[in-house]
Tab-separated table of C-alpha atoms in Angstrom:
chain	number	residue	atom	x	y	z
F	1	MET	CA	0.013	-0.049	0.004
F	2	GLU	CA	1.348	3.424	-0.887
F	3	LEU	CA	1.959	5.934	2.030
F	4	GLU	CA	-0.685	8.279	0.734
F	5	ALA	CA	-3.305	5.466	0.261
F	6	ALA	CA	-2.526	4.344	3.982
F	7	ILE	CA	-3.136	7.773	5.280
F	8	ARG	CA	-6.295	8.303	3.235
F	9	THR	CA	-7.830	4.944	4.248
F	10	ARG	CA	-6.758	4.458	7.966
F	11	ARG	CA	-9.469	4.597	10.526
F	12	SER	CA	-9.566	4.311	14.393
F	13	GLN	CA	-11.313	0.906	14.747
F	14	HIS	CA	-13.739	0.579	17.615
F	15	ARG	CA	-14.403	-2.939	17.113
F	16	LEU	CA	-11.428	-5.295	16.698
F	17	ILE	CA	-11.349	-9.136	16.529
F	18	ASP	CA	-8.811	-11.942	16.121
F	19	PRO	CA	-6.231	-12.244	14.751
F	20	ALA	CA	-3.894	-9.648	16.128
F	21	PRO	CA	-0.345	-9.468	15.111
F	22	SER	CA	2.034	-11.858	16.984
F	23	ASP	CA	4.679	-10.428	19.286
F	24	GLU	CA	7.307	-11.182	16.552
F	25	GLU	CA	5.262	-9.299	13.942
F	26	PHE	CA	4.682	-6.410	16.435
F	27	VAL	CA	8.420	-6.033	17.134
F	28	ASP	CA	9.156	-6.152	13.339
F	29	LEU	CA	6.746	-3.277	12.772
F	30	LEU	CA	7.872	-1.401	15.693
F	31	GLY	CA	11.501	-1.457	14.454
F	32	TRP	CA	10.406	0.525	11.479
F	33	ALA	CA	7.953	2.750	13.449
F	34	ALA	CA	11.003	3.530	15.745
F	35	THR	CA	12.659	5.404	12.909
F	36	ALA	CA	10.116	8.294	13.256
F	37	PRO	CA	11.591	11.665	14.127
F	38	ASP	CA	13.264	11.349	17.595
F	39	HIS	CA	15.604	14.316	18.675
F	40	GLY	CA	18.652	12.541	20.303
F	41	HIS	CA	17.550	9.048	19.200
F	42	LEU	CA	16.413	8.487	22.868
F	43	ARG	CA	13.614	6.087	22.285
F	44	PRO	CA	12.095	7.264	25.540
F	45	TRP	CA	9.463	4.530	25.717
F	46	ARG	CA	8.729	0.837	26.182
F	47	TRP	CA	5.765	-1.331	25.243
F	48	ILE	CA	3.996	-3.916	27.290
F	49	LEU	CA	1.874	-6.315	25.243
F	50	VAL	CA	-1.313	-7.670	26.999
F	51	ARG	CA	-3.256	-10.551	25.594
F	52	GLY	CA	-5.648	-13.310	26.414
F	53	ASP	CA	-6.421	-13.756	30.124
F	54	SER	CA	-3.909	-11.034	30.987
F	55	ARG	CA	-6.599	-8.480	29.641
F	56	THR	CA	-8.878	-9.642	32.448
F	57	ALA	CA	-6.239	-8.998	35.089
F	58	LEU	CA	-5.653	-5.543	33.540
F	59	GLY	CA	-9.421	-4.862	33.611
F	60	ALA	CA	-9.619	-5.752	37.313
F	61	ALA	CA	-6.695	-3.266	37.934
F	62	LEU	CA	-8.467	-0.651	36.206
F	63	ALA	CA	-11.659	-1.424	37.928
F	64	SER	CA	-10.044	-1.192	41.477
F	65	GLY	CA	-10.178	2.526	41.443
F	66	ALA	CA	-13.820	2.727	40.111
F	67	ALA	CA	-16.374	4.806	42.335
F	68	ASP	CA	-19.483	2.551	41.772
F	69	ALA	CA	-20.668	-0.773	40.503
F	70	GLU	CA	-21.351	0.397	37.014
F	71	ALA	CA	-17.984	2.034	36.711
F	72	VAL	CA	-16.409	-1.246	37.871
F	73	ARG	CA	-18.116	-3.203	35.244
F	74	ARG	CA	-17.293	-0.483	32.531
F	75	GLU	CA	-13.556	-0.486	33.416
F	76	ALA	CA	-13.225	-4.230	33.740
F	77	ARG	CA	-14.632	-4.661	30.177
F	78	LYS	CA	-12.419	-2.127	28.470
F	79	PRO	CA	-9.347	-4.395	27.803
F	80	LEU	CA	-11.757	-7.108	26.234
F	81	ARG	CA	-12.495	-4.624	23.276
F	82	ALA	CA	-9.406	-6.010	21.287
F	83	PRO	CA	-7.305	-9.172	21.256
F	84	LEU	CA	-4.133	-7.187	21.928
F	85	LEU	CA	-3.563	-4.142	24.242
F	86	ALA	CA	-0.223	-2.675	23.551
F	87	THR	CA	0.535	-0.568	26.504
F	88	LEU	CA	2.773	2.481	25.731
F	89	VAL	CA	4.982	3.531	28.707
F	90	LEU	CA	6.829	6.725	28.471
F	91	VAL	CA	10.286	6.323	29.909
F	92	PRO	CA	11.764	9.843	29.933
F	93	GLN	CA	15.462	10.474	30.081
F	94	ARG	CA	15.585	12.873	32.934
F	95	ASN	CA	17.885	15.912	33.196
F	96	HIS	CA	18.543	15.501	29.424
F	97	ARG	CA	19.195	18.385	26.840
F	98	VAL	CA	16.152	17.035	25.096
F	99	PRO	CA	13.113	18.292	27.067
F	100	ASP	CA	10.333	16.041	28.251
F	101	TRP	CA	7.872	17.554	25.871
F	102	GLU	CA	10.123	16.585	22.886
F	103	GLN	CA	10.486	13.017	24.290
F	104	LEU	CA	6.678	12.899	24.389
F	105	ALA	CA	6.439	14.232	20.791
F	106	ALA	CA	8.811	11.609	19.489
F	107	SER	CA	6.890	8.820	21.250
F	108	SER	CA	3.570	10.197	19.515
F	109	ALA	CA	5.378	10.214	16.239
F	110	MET	CA	6.404	6.634	16.688
F	111	VAL	CA	2.784	5.678	17.435
F	112	ASN	CA	1.490	7.340	14.398
F	113	SER	CA	3.859	5.430	12.144
F	114	LEU	CA	3.118	2.264	13.852
F	115	MET	CA	-0.723	2.688	13.284
F	116	LEU	CA	-0.056	3.309	9.656
F	117	LEU	CA	2.205	0.233	9.371
F	118	LEU	CA	-0.378	-1.918	11.175
F	119	HIS	CA	-3.008	-0.686	8.756
F	120	ASP	CA	-0.751	-1.664	5.832
F	121	ARG	CA	-0.569	-5.158	7.047
F	122	GLY	CA	-4.348	-5.442	7.225
F	123	PHE	CA	-4.612	-4.884	11.044
F	124	GLY	CA	-6.674	-2.186	12.768
F	125	SER	CA	-5.896	-0.138	15.808
F	126	MET	CA	-7.415	2.393	18.213
F	127	TRP	CA	-5.405	4.706	20.350
F	128	ARG	CA	-7.088	5.022	23.709
F	129	THR	CA	-6.178	7.212	26.571
F	130	GLY	CA	-8.421	8.863	29.243
F	131	PRO	CA	-8.242	8.738	33.175
F	132	SER	CA	-7.167	5.135	33.067
F	133	VAL	CA	-3.681	5.881	32.046
F	134	ASP	CA	-3.258	7.176	35.596
F	135	SER	CA	-4.724	4.153	37.234
F	136	ALA	CA	-2.694	3.133	40.451
F	137	GLY	CA	-3.938	-0.342	39.958
F	138	ALA	CA	-2.579	-0.544	36.318
F	139	ARG	CA	0.781	0.944	37.425
F	140	LEU	CA	1.166	-1.566	40.140
F	141	LEU	CA	0.044	-4.489	37.987
F	142	LEU	CA	2.426	-3.507	35.196
F	143	ARG	CA	5.239	-2.772	37.494
F	144	LEU	CA	5.968	0.748	36.305
F	145	ALA	CA	8.926	2.583	37.867
F	146	PRO	CA	8.065	5.819	39.644
F	147	HIS	CA	9.326	7.956	36.886
F	148	GLU	CA	7.457	6.035	34.054
F	149	ARG	CA	3.966	6.780	32.987
F	150	ILE	CA	1.429	5.080	30.832
F	151	ILE	CA	0.498	7.393	27.949
F	152	GLY	CA	-2.114	5.166	26.288
F	153	TRP	CA	-3.138	1.767	24.979
F	154	LEU	CA	-3.091	0.965	21.345
F	155	TYR	CA	-5.955	-1.616	20.872
F	156	VAL	CA	-4.905	-3.859	18.040
F	157	GLY	CA	-6.585	-6.595	15.995
F	158	THR	CA	-8.433	-7.198	12.918
F	159	PRO	CA	-11.207	-4.809	11.731
F	160	ASP	CA	-14.711	-6.234	12.115
F	161	PRO	CA	-15.780	-6.762	8.549
F	162	THR	CA	-19.513	-6.344	9.491
F	163	ARG	CA	-18.909	-2.733	10.468
F	164	ARG	CA	-19.313	-0.065	7.785
F	165	THR	CA	-16.421	2.355	7.239
F	166	VAL	CA	-17.333	5.806	6.731
F	167	PRO	CA	-15.258	7.500	4.025
F	168	ARG	CA	-12.876	10.221	5.239
F	169	THR	CA	-12.581	13.608	3.757
F	170	PRO	CA	-9.473	15.988	4.087
F	171	VAL	CA	-9.663	18.498	6.968
F	172	ALA	CA	-10.166	21.991	6.140
F	173	VAL	CA	-6.939	23.587	7.535
F	174	GLY	CA	-6.237	26.493	5.359
F	175	HIS	CA	-7.227	28.958	8.120
F	176	ARG	CA	-4.451	27.366	10.248
F	177	VAL	CA	-1.674	28.056	7.768
F	178	SER	CA	-0.032	31.476	7.262
F	179	ARG	CA	2.960	32.891	5.453
F	180	PHE	CA	5.388	35.021	7.410
F	181	THR	CA	6.392	38.209	5.637
F	182	PRO	CA	9.199	40.181	7.581
F	183	PRO	CA	9.015	43.986	7.871
F	184	PRO	CA	11.104	45.572	5.056
F	185	GLU	CA	13.495	47.106	7.513
F	186	THR	CA	14.515	43.681	8.764
F	187	VAL	CA	15.524	42.292	5.246
F	188	PRO	CA	19.194	43.133	4.008
F	189	GLY	CA	18.902	45.129	0.772
F	190	ARG	CA	15.510	46.372	1.462
F	191	MET	CA	16.291	48.614	4.533
F	192	HIS	CA	16.231	51.724	2.472
F	193	GLU	CA	12.863	50.912	0.744
F	194	ALA	CA	11.389	51.303	4.306
F	195	ARG	CA	12.921	54.746	4.445
F	196	GLY	CA	11.296	55.767	1.084
F	197	LEU	CA	14.418	55.194	-1.077
F	198	THR	CA	14.238	53.280	-4.274
F	199	SER	CA	17.901	52.713	-4.986
F	200	PRO	CA	20.756	51.373	-2.770
F	201	VAL	CA	23.116	53.850	-1.246
F	202	PRO	CA	26.642	53.505	-2.692
């Protein structure tokens, strides 16, 4: 699939079924996704793959902080929406010349590349965040270090063929793009134009 076609046709898939990529295939695709822009080549992230019955354990961890019975049921079922939950953990390099926000941006760029690569292989994905990324139960279950943080789950599987895909159209972004034109007095060779002169001074 050509890159433009992948970008045009990729959708966030709310309903995902088996199969999902194997661990080996995920690592293979991740190796290419990791070539996304990354100032300092820090790779300030790691992935934890959650499959099978492990999804139930994760759901129980998410539900442990729920306020009521309905919230418990809702949180417990979330990990069952896809056969693979790829958990992205930000592992920032502290006190580094590359600031935290750039490390987060590099991680986000990697995820976008990975979603396109998964789409190219015929898999679907859905990037999910929300309050659950700060779940104390999930942090404990997944054994995160104090300086690490979950920045989302990539739900991965095969798109449900019974669900209709709504065609995507380009986003109107013209109003968000402008061209910078510097004042004449700041441009070498045009300084005298700003003073009303039409020819350079010898």
